[in-house]
mmCIF file of C-alpha atoms in Angstrom:
data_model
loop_
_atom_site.group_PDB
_atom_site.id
_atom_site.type_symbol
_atom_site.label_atom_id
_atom_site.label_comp_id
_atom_site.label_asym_id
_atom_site.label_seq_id
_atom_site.Cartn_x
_atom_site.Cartn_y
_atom_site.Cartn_z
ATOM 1 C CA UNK V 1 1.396 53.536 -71.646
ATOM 2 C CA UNK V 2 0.174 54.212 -75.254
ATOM 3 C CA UNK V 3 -2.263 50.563 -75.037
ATOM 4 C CA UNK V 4 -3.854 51.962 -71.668
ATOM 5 C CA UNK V 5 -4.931 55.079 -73.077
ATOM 6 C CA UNK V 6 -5.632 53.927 -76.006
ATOM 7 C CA UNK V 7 -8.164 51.391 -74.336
ATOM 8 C CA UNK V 8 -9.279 53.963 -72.419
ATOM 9 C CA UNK V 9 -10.250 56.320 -74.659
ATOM 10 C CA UNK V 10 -12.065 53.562 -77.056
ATOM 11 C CA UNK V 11 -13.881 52.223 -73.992
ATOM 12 C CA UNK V 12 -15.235 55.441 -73.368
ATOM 13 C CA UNK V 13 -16.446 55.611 -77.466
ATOM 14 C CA UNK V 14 -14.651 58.451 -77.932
ATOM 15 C CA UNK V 15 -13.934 57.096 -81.316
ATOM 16 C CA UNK V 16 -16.700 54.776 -82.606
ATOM 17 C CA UNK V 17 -16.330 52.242 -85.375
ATOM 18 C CA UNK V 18 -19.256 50.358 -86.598
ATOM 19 C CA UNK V 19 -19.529 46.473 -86.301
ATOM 20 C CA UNK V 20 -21.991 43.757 -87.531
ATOM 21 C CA UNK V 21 -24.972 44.279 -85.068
ATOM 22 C CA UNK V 22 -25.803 41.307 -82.751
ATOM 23 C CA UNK V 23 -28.940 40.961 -80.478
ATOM 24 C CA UNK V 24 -28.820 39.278 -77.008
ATOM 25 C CA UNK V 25 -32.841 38.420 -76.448
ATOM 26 C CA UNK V 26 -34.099 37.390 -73.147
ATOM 27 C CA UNK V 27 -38.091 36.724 -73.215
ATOM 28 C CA UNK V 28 -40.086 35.712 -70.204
ATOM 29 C CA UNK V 29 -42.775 33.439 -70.456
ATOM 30 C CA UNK V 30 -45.728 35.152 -68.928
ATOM 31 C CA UNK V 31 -45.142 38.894 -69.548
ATOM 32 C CA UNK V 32 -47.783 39.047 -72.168
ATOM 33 C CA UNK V 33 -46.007 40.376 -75.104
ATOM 34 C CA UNK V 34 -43.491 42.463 -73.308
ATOM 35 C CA UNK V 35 -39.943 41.730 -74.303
ATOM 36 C CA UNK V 36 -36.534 43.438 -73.663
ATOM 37 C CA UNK V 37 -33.032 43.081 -75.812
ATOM 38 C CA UNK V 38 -30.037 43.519 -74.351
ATOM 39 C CA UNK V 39 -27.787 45.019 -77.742
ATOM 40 C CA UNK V 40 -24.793 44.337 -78.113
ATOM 41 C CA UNK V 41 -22.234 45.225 -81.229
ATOM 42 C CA UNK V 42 -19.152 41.983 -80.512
ATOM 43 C CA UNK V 43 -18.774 38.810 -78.662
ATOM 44 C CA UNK V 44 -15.292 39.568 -76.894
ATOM 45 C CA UNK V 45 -15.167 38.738 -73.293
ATOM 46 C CA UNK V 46 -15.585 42.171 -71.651
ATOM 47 C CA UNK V 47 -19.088 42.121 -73.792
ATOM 48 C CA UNK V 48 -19.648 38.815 -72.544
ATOM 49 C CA UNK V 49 -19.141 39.385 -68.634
ATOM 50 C CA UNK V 50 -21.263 43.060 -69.563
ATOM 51 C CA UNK V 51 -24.417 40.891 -70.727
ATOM 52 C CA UNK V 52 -23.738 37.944 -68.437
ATOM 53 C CA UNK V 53 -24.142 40.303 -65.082
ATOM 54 C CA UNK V 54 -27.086 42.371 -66.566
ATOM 55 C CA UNK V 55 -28.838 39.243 -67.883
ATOM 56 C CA UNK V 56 -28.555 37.786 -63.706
ATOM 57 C CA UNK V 57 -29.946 41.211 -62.559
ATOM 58 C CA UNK V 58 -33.022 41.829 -65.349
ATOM 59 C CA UNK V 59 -34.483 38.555 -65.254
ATOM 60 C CA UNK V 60 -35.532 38.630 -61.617
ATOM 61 C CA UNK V 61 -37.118 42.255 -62.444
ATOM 62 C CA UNK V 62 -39.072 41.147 -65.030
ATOM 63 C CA UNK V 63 -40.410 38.438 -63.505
ATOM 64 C CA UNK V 64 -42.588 40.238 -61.442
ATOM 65 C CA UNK V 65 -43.658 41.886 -64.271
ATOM 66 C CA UNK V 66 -47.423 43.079 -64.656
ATOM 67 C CA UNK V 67 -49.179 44.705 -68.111
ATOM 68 C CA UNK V 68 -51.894 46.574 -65.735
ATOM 69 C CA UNK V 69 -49.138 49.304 -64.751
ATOM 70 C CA UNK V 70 -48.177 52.038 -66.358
ATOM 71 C CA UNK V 71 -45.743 50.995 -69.099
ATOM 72 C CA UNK V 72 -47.007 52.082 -72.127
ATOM 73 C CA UNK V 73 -44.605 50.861 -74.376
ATOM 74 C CA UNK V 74 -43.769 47.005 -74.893
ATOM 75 C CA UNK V 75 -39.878 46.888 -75.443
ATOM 76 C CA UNK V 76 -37.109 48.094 -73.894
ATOM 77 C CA UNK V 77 -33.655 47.890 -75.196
ATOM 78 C CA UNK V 78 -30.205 48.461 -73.099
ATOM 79 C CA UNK V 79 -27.548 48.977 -75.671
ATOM 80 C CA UNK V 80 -23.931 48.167 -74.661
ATOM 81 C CA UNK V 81 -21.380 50.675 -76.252
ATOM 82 C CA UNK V 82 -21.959 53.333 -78.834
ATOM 83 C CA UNK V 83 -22.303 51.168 -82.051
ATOM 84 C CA UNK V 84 -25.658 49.323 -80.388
ATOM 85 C CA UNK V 85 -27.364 52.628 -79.323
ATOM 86 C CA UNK V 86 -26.879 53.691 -82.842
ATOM 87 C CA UNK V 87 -28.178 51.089 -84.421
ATOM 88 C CA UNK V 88 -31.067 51.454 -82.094
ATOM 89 C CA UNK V 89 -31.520 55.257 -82.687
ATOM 90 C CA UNK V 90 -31.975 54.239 -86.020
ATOM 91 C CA UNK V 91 -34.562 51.655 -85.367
ATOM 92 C CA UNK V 92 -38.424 52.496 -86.022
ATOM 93 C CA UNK V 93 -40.131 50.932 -82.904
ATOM 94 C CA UNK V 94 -41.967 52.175 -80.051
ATOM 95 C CA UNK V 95 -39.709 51.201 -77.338
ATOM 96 C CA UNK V 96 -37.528 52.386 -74.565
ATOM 97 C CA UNK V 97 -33.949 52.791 -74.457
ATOM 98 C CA UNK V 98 -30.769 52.446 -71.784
ATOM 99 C CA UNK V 99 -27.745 53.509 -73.395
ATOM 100 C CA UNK V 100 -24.816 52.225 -71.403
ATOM 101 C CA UNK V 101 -20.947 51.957 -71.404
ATOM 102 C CA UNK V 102 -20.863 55.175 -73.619
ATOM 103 C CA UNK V 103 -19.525 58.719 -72.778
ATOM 104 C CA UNK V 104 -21.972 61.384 -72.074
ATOM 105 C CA UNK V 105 -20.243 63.215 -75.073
ATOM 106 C CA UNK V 106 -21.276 60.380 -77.423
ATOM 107 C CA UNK V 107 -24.704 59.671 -76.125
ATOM 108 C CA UNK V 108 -25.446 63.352 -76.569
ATOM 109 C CA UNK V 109 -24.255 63.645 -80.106
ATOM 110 C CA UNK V 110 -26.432 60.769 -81.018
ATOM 111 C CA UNK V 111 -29.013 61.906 -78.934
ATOM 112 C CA UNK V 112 -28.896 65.319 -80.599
ATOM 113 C CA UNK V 113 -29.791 63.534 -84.044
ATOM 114 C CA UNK V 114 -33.128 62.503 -82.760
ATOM 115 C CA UNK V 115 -36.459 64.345 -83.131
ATOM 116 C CA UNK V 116 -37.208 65.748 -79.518
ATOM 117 C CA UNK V 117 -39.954 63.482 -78.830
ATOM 118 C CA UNK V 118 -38.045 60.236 -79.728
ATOM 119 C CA UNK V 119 -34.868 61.800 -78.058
ATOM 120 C CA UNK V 120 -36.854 61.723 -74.885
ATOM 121 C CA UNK V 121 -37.376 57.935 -74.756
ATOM 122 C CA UNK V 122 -33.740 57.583 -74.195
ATOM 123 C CA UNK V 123 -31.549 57.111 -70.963
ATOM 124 C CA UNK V 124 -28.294 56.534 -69.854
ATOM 125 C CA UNK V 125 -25.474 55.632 -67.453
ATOM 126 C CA UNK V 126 -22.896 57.623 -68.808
ATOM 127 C CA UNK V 127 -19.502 55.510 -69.046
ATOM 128 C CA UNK V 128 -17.428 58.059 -67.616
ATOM 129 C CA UNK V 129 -17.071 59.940 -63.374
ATOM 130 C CA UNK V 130 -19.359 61.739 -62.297
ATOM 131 C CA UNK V 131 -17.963 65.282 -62.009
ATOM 132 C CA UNK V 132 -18.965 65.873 -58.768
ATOM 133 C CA UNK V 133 -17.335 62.836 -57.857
ATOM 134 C CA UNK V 134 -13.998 63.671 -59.059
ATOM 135 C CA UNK V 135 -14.044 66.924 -57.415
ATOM 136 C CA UNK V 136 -14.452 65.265 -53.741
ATOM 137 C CA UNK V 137 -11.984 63.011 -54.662
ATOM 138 C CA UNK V 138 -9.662 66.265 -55.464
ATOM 139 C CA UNK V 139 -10.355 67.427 -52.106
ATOM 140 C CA UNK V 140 -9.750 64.348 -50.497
ATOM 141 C CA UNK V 141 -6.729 64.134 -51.923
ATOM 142 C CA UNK V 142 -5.160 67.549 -51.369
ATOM 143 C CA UNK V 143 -7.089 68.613 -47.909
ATOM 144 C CA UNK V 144 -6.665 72.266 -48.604
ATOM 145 C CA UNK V 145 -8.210 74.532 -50.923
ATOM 146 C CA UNK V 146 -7.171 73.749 -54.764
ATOM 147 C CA UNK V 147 -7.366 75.692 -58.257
ATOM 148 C CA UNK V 148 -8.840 72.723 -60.480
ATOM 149 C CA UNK V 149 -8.960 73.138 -64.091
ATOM 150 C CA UNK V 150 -11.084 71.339 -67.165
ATOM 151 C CA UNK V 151 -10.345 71.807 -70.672
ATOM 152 C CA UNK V 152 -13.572 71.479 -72.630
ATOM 153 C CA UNK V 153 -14.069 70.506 -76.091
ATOM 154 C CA UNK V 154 -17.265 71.307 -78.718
ATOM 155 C CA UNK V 155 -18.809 68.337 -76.966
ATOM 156 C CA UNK V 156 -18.255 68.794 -73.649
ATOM 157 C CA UNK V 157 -19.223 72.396 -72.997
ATOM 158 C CA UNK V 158 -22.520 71.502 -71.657
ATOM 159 C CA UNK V 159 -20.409 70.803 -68.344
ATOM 160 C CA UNK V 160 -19.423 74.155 -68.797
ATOM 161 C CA UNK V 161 -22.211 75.581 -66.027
ATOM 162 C CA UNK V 162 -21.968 72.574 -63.567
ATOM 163 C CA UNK V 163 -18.128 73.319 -63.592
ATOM 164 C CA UNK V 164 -18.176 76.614 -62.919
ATOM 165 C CA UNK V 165 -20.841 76.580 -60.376
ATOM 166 C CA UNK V 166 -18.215 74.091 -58.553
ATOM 167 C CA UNK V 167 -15.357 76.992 -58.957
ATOM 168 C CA UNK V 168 -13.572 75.204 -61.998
ATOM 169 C CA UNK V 169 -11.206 77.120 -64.282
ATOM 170 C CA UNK V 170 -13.201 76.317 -67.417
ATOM 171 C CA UNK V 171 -11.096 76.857 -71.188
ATOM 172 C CA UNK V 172 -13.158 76.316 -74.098
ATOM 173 C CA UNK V 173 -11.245 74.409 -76.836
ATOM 174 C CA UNK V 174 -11.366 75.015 -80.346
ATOM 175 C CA UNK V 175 -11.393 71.583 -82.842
ATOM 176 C CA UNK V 176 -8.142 72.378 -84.399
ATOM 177 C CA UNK V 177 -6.813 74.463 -81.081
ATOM 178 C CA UNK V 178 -2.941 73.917 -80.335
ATOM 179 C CA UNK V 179 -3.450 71.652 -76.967
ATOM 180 C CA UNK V 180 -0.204 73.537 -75.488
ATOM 181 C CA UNK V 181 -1.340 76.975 -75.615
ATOM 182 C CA UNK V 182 -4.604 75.991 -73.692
ATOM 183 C CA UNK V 183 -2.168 74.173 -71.634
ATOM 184 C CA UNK V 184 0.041 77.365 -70.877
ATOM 185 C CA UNK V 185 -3.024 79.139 -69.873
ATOM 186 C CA UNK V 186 -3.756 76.899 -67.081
ATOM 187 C CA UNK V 187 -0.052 76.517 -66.008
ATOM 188 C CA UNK V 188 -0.908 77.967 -62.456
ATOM 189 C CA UNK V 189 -3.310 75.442 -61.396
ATOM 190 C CA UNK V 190 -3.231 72.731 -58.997
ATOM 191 C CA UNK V 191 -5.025 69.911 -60.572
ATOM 192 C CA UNK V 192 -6.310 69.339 -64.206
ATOM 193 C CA UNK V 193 -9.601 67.882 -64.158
ATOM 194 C CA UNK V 194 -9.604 65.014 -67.738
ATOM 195 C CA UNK V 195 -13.308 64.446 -69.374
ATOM 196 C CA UNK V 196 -13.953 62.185 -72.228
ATOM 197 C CA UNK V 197 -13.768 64.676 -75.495
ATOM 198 C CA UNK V 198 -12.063 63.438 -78.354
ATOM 199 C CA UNK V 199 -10.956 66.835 -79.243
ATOM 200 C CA UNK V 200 -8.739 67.361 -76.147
ATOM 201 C CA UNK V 201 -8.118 64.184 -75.093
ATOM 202 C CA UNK V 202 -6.471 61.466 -77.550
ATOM 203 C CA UNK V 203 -3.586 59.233 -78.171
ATOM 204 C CA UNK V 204 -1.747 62.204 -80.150
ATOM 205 C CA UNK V 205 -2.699 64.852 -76.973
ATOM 206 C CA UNK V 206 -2.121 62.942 -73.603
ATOM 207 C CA UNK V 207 1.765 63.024 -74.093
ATOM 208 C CA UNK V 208 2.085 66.221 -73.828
ATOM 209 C CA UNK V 209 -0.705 67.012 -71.130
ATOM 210 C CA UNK V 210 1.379 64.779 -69.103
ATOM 211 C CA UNK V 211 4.442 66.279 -69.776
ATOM 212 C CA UNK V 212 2.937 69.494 -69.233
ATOM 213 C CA UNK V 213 1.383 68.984 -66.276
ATOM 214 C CA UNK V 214 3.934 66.958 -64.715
ATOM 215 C CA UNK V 215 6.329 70.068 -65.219
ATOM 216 C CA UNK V 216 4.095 72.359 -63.632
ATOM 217 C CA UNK V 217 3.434 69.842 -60.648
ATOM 218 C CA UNK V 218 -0.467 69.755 -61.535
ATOM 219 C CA UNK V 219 -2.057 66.482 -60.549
ATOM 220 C CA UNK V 220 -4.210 64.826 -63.898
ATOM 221 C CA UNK V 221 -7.150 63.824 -62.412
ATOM 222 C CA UNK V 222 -7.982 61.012 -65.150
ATOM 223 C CA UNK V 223 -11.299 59.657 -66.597
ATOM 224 C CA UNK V 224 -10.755 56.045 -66.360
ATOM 225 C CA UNK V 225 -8.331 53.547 -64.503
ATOM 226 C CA UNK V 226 -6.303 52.792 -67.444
ATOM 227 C CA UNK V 227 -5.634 56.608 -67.447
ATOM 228 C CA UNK V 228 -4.270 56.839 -64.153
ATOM 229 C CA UNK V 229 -2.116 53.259 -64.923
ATOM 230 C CA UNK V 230 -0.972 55.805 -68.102
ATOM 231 C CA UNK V 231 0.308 58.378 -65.281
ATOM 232 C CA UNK V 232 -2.943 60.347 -64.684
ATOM 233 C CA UNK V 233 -2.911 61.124 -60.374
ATOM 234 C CA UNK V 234 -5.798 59.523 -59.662
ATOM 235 C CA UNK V 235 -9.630 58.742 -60.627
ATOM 236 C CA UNK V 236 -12.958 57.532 -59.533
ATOM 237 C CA UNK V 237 -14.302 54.467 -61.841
ATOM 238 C CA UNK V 238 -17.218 51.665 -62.090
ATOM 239 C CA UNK V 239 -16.505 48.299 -62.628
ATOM 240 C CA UNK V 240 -19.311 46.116 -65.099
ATOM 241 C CA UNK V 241 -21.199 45.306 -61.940
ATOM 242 C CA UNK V 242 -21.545 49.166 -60.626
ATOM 243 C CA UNK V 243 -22.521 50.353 -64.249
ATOM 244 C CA UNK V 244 -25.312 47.112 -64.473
ATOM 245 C CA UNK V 245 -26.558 47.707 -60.177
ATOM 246 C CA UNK V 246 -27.293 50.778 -61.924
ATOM 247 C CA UNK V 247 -29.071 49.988 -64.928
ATOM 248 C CA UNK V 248 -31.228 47.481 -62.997
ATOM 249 C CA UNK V 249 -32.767 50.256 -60.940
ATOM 250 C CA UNK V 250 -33.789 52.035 -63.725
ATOM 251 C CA UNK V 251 -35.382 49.319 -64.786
ATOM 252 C CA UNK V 252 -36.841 48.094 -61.895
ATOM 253 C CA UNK V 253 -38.494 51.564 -61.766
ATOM 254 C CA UNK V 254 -39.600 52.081 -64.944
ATOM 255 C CA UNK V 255 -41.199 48.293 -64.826
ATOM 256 C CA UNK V 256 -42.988 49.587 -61.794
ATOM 257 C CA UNK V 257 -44.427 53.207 -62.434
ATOM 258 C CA UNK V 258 -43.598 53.889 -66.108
ATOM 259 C CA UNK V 259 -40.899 56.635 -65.783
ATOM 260 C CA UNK V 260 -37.598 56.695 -67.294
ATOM 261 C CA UNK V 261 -34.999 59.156 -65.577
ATOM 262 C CA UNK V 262 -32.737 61.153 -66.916
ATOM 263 C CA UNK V 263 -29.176 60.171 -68.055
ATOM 264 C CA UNK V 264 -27.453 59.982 -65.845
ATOM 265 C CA UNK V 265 -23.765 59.555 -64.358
ATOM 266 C CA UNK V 266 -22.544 56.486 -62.805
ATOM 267 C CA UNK V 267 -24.000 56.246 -59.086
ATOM 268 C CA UNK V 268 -21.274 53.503 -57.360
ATOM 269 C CA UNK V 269 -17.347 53.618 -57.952
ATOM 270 C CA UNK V 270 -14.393 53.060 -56.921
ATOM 271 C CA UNK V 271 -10.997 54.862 -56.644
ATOM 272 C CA UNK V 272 -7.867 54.273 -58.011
ATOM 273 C CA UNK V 273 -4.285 56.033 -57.306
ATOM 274 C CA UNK V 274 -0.842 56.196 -58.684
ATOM 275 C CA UNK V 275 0.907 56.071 -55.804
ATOM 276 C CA UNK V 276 4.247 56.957 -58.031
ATOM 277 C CA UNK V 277 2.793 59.965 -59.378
ATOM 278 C CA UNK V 278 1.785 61.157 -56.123
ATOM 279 C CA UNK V 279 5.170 61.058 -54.479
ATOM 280 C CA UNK V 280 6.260 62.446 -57.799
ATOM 281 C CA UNK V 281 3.565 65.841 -56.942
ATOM 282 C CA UNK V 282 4.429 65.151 -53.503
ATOM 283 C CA UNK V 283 0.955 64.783 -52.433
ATOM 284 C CA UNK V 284 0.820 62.153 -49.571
ATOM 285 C CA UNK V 285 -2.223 59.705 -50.126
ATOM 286 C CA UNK V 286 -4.406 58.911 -47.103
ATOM 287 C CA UNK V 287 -6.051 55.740 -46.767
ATOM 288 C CA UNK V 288 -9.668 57.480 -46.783
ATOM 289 C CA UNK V 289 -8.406 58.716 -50.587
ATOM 290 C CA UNK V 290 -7.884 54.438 -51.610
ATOM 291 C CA UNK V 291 -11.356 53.432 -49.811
ATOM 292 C CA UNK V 292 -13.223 56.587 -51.243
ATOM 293 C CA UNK V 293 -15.921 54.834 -53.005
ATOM 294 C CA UNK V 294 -19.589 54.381 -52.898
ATOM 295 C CA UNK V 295 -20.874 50.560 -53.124
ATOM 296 C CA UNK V 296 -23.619 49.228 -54.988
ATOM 297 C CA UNK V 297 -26.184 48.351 -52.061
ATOM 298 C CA UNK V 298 -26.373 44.889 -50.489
ATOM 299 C CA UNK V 299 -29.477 43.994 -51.751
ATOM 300 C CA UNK V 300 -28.216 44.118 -55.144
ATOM 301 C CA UNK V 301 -28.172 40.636 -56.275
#
């Protein structure tokens, strides 16, 4: 339980420790001078399927490719995982950036380092659910009218607004809060609603929120599959290939027009369930709950 968490949370970057910087470069012959780099911060295999997949959807984007549109600057970088889009931060270029496979909360505090004007040359697909997402999967799940709640750390309160517009029970956690007493406060709600901030959510925490919730019958709705394999209820998650269909598009239409969107959260997913957990909250899962998932498009290579 502890190694699923635990690879959860440092998928997510919650906790970020700096490796030797290496550069995946893929240059096209007749783009004039553009170039892109495709960062990356290890060679383990997850990395390796990550730049594989993105590498199979940027080349054919590129290659139609032409310096009289409205790109004004000549590189573009997509960082994989927190390390790479701080090495890049750091970088003096004039370039482009797509953060990916990092937590809103991370890309934010190293967005938040930036000067305004460099900040704003700097995307994302968030690693983590979209909120909105994990709320229809809430009501998919319980098919009656629910009391969600969402602890929110330092880092995380910028959801604060979106929550509460969506009728979430919203606690604001202090760093060095007790987790329990924030716990006690939201002992009579139906669901606990999990997003990636280190100061609620970590190795030393997620016992207890478990234990906690699972007393008071509240369903954990996780951030990540290995959360729900951990004994979260149930989640919403991208696989490599949803995160990269993604990144391609913003690419594709920045390559075409010039404009770089907002970060953003993850656009296709999945769903996963613990079925044991469920029967354990007594909340009978429907198959539209296991097929609730949007698809990357089939003319996604």
């Amino acid at each position: 339980m502890k190694t699923g968490l635990l690879a959860a949370l440092v998928g997510l970057a919650l906790s970020a420790s700096a490796h030797a910087t290496t550069t995946r470069e893929i240059k096209q012959e007749p783009v004039q001078g553009y170039r892109y780099q495709i960062v990356t911060t290890d060679d383990s295999a997850i990395t390796r399927r990550i730049v594989d997949d993105m590498v199979r959807r940027l080349v054919p984007v590129f290659a139609v490719f032409r310096t009289e549109l409205a790109q004004h600057r000549r590189m573009l970088y997509v960082t994989v995982g927190p390390a790479a889009l701080r090495e890049v931060a750091q970088r003096r270029c004039d370039c482009v950036v797509i953060s990916t496979f990092t937590s809103s909360q991370v890309v934010r505090s190293i967005l938040g380092t930036l000067p305004a004007a460099r900040a704003a040359l700097f995307t994302a697909v968030y690693a983590e659910p979209a909120p909105a997402d994990q709320l229809r999967l809430v009501a998919l799940l319980y098919r009656r009218p629910v009391r969600v709640a969402a602890i929110l750390g330092p880092d995380t309160a910028f959801l604060k607004p979106v929550l509460e517009n969506e009728h979430v029970n919203v606690l604001q956690a202090d760093p060095d809060e007790d987790i329990n007493r924030l716990l006690g406060q939201i002992a009579q709600t139906d669901v606990l609603l999990a997003l990636p901030d280190s100061a609620v959510y970590n190795t030393e925490n997620f016992r207890n929120i478990l234990l906690s919730t699972y007393r008071h019958k509240q369903g954990v709705i996780g951030f990540s599959a290995d959360m729900v394999k951990a004994g979260a209820l149930a989640t919403t998650y991208s696989e490599v290939e949803d995160i990269n269909a993604q990144v391609a598009e913003i690419v594709g239409s920045y390559v075409a027009g010039g404009e770089l969107p907002a970060p953003q959260f993850p656009r296709y997913f999945h769903t996963i369930v613990n079925e044991g957990v469920a029967r354990s909250l007594d909340v009978e899962v429907a198959d539209n709950v296991r097929n609730f998932a949007r698809p990357v498009p089939a003319h996604q290579p």
